[in-house]
Amino acid sequence: MKVIRDALQLQKIAFKHLKEGDEIGLVPTMGAFHNGHVSLIEKSVKNDDITIVSIFVNPIQFGPDEDYLKYPRPVKKDLEICKKNHVDYVFMPSVNDMFPKAHKTFVEVKTLQDIMCGAFRPIHFRGVATVVSKLFNISCADRAYFGMKDFQQLKIIEKMTKDLNFRTKIVPCPIVREKSGLALSSRNSYLSDEEKSLSLNISKILKEVAKEFKNKSLTAVKKKAVNKLKKIPNSKIDYAEIVSAKDLSPADKNTKKAVFAVAVWIGKTRLIDNTKMTK
Ligand code: AMP
């Protein structure tokens, strides 16, 4: 396994692999690995000849009052996990290499970037789409792996890939959860024991209401979930939305495949989760 810090160097290596007929998989991450990340890495190692994992806490996707500085960065442990899982290259660029002061180009996915999480984190998805575009070009990836945990992000990347004719194929990966149901997240490490036990309610509530999607109206399902979410002590709901799994448009009675997506604060930690609902 090689650790590469220079974008141009990785691009040269990637071109060489493409020329040799290798297929390249990319797993873009911000590090602080848990089994959710590992599931993406395993998929790429299985599918692709070469697996590149990028670890980059991307400053341009964090708002001024967000957790950029305190975001966990356990680099040594992350590299051990990559090695153990047979990753070929870990790309760990510096902020200055990715976004020097002279950087002026940004990618926006209109409309999709402004709803749900985007309504509360206005620059977030522009930062994500921009960094992912760069990573696609640097890695020359045939396939890139994204978790459904960040469902809106996945849909935005799919749309960006289509609109901008990237050759990279997007591979959606299922949400990995603790036995308790809590969706794994690097931000779970911010939770105290008490907050963690409160946060278990989120996945429980989603699971419960998802069962009722077949028989109840959308309004009834949403109302029930919101009422239950509101009752979690020390919590605040940013949003709870039922949207089309295809394009994040608001679900209606004809929507066959929907996603119930929520963002809920437990104390000072913002958690997102979602569940598929099918008719
Ligand atoms: P992050 O490091 O949080 O930017 O996440 C890197 C990738 O891992 C993204 O594609 C996430 O959607 C994915 N991911 C994060 N948590 C999970 C999870 N619990 N299950 C599956 N994928 C995940």
Short mmCIF file of N, CA, C and O and ligand atoms in Angstrom, two decimals, residues 28-31 34 36-37 39-40 71 145-150 153 173-176 183-186, ligand 1:
data_model
loop_
_atom_site.label_atom_id
_atom_site.label_comp_id
_atom_site.label_asym_id
_atom_site.label_seq_id
_atom_site.Cartn_x
_atom_site.Cartn_y
_atom_site.Cartn_z
N PRO A 28 -14.04 7.78 -1.61
CA PRO A 28 -13.75 9.10 -1.02
C PRO A 28 -14.24 9.18 0.42
O PRO A 28 -15.39 8.83 0.71
N THR A 29 -13.35 9.61 1.33
CA THR A 29 -13.73 9.68 2.75
C THR A 29 -13.07 10.89 3.41
O THR A 29 -12.16 11.49 2.86
N MET A 30 -13.57 11.14 4.63
CA MET A 30 -12.90 12.14 5.48
C MET A 30 -12.16 11.44 6.62
O MET A 30 -11.78 12.08 7.60
N GLY A 31 -12.01 10.13 6.52
CA GLY A 31 -11.27 9.39 7.55
C GLY A 31 -12.10 9.13 8.79
O GLY A 31 -13.32 9.21 8.76
N HIS A 34 -14.97 3.70 10.38
CA HIS A 34 -15.77 2.72 11.11
C HIS A 34 -16.17 1.67 10.08
O HIS A 34 -15.76 1.76 8.90
N GLY A 36 -18.75 1.24 8.41
CA GLY A 36 -19.42 1.78 7.21
C GLY A 36 -18.39 2.05 6.13
O GLY A 36 -18.54 1.62 4.98
N HIS A 37 -17.32 2.75 6.50
CA HIS A 37 -16.24 3.00 5.53
C HIS A 37 -15.65 1.67 5.04
O HIS A 37 -15.40 1.50 3.85
N SER A 39 -16.99 -1.17 4.74
CA SER A 39 -17.86 -1.88 3.78
C SER A 39 -17.66 -1.34 2.36
O SER A 39 -17.70 -2.09 1.39
N LEU A 40 -17.42 -0.04 2.24
CA LEU A 40 -17.17 0.56 0.91
C LEU A 40 -15.81 0.08 0.38
O LEU A 40 -15.69 -0.28 -0.80
N TYR A 71 -13.13 17.87 13.89
CA TYR A 71 -13.43 16.59 13.22
C TYR A 71 -12.30 15.59 13.51
O TYR A 71 -11.12 15.93 13.40
N TYR A 145 -17.42 4.67 -4.74
CA TYR A 145 -18.33 4.05 -3.77
C TYR A 145 -18.83 5.09 -2.78
O TYR A 145 -18.03 5.79 -2.15
N PHE A 146 -20.16 5.17 -2.65
CA PHE A 146 -20.77 6.15 -1.73
C PHE A 146 -21.82 5.46 -0.87
O PHE A 146 -22.59 4.62 -1.38
N GLY A 147 -21.88 5.83 0.40
CA GLY A 147 -22.83 5.22 1.31
C GLY A 147 -24.21 5.86 1.20
O GLY A 147 -24.33 7.07 1.00
N MET A 148 -25.24 5.02 1.35
CA MET A 148 -26.61 5.55 1.34
C MET A 148 -26.94 6.28 2.63
O MET A 148 -27.99 6.89 2.76
N LYS A 149 -26.06 6.16 3.61
CA LYS A 149 -26.23 6.92 4.86
C LYS A 149 -26.37 8.41 4.53
O LYS A 149 -27.20 9.11 5.09
N ASP A 150 -25.53 8.88 3.58
CA ASP A 150 -25.60 10.27 3.14
C ASP A 150 -26.40 10.27 1.84
O ASP A 150 -25.85 10.46 0.75
N GLN A 153 -26.33 13.31 -0.46
CA GLN A 153 -25.00 13.40 -1.09
C GLN A 153 -24.91 12.43 -2.27
O GLN A 153 -24.44 12.79 -3.35
N CYS A 173 -23.87 2.14 -1.65
CA CYS A 173 -23.63 1.05 -0.68
C CYS A 173 -24.58 1.20 0.51
O CYS A 173 -24.79 2.32 0.99
N PRO A 174 -25.14 0.07 0.99
CA PRO A 174 -26.13 0.12 2.07
C PRO A 174 -25.57 0.71 3.38
O PRO A 174 -24.36 0.65 3.62
N ILE A 175 -26.48 1.22 4.20
CA ILE A 175 -26.09 1.81 5.49
C ILE A 175 -25.63 0.70 6.44
O ILE A 175 -26.35 -0.30 6.61
N VAL A 176 -24.48 0.87 7.06
CA VAL A 176 -24.03 -0.07 8.08
C VAL A 176 -24.42 0.50 9.45
O VAL A 176 -24.19 1.68 9.73
N ALA A 183 -27.02 4.25 13.03
CA ALA A 183 -26.19 4.29 11.83
C ALA A 183 -24.77 4.71 12.22
O ALA A 183 -24.59 5.70 12.95
N LEU A 184 -23.78 3.94 11.76
CA LEU A 184 -22.40 4.29 12.09
C LEU A 184 -22.05 5.64 11.47
O LEU A 184 -22.43 5.93 10.34
N SER A 185 -21.33 6.46 12.23
CA SER A 185 -20.91 7.78 11.75
C SER A 185 -19.67 8.20 12.53
O SER A 185 -19.56 7.91 13.73
N SER A 186 -18.76 8.87 11.84
CA SER A 186 -17.57 9.36 12.53
C SER A 186 -17.98 10.34 13.64
O SER A 186 -17.28 10.50 14.63
P1 AMP B 1 -17.34 10.42 5.39
O1 AMP B 1 -15.97 9.99 5.79
O2 AMP B 1 -18.29 10.65 6.50
O3 AMP B 1 -17.29 11.55 4.39
O4 AMP B 1 -17.97 9.20 4.60
C1 AMP B 1 -17.29 8.58 3.53
C2 AMP B 1 -18.23 7.63 2.84
O5 AMP B 1 -18.64 6.63 3.77
C3 AMP B 1 -19.51 8.30 2.32
O6 AMP B 1 -19.83 7.78 1.05
C4 AMP B 1 -20.52 7.91 3.35
O7 AMP B 1 -21.84 7.87 2.85
C5 AMP B 1 -20.05 6.52 3.73
N1 AMP B 1 -20.60 6.14 5.03
C6 AMP B 1 -20.54 6.84 6.19
N2 AMP B 1 -21.21 6.20 7.18
C7 AMP B 1 -21.71 5.07 6.61
C8 AMP B 1 -22.51 3.99 7.10
N3 AMP B 1 -22.91 3.92 8.35
N4 AMP B 1 -22.80 2.99 6.25
C9 AMP B 1 -22.40 3.03 4.95
N5 AMP B 1 -21.65 4.02 4.42
C10 AMP B 1 -21.30 5.02 5.25
#
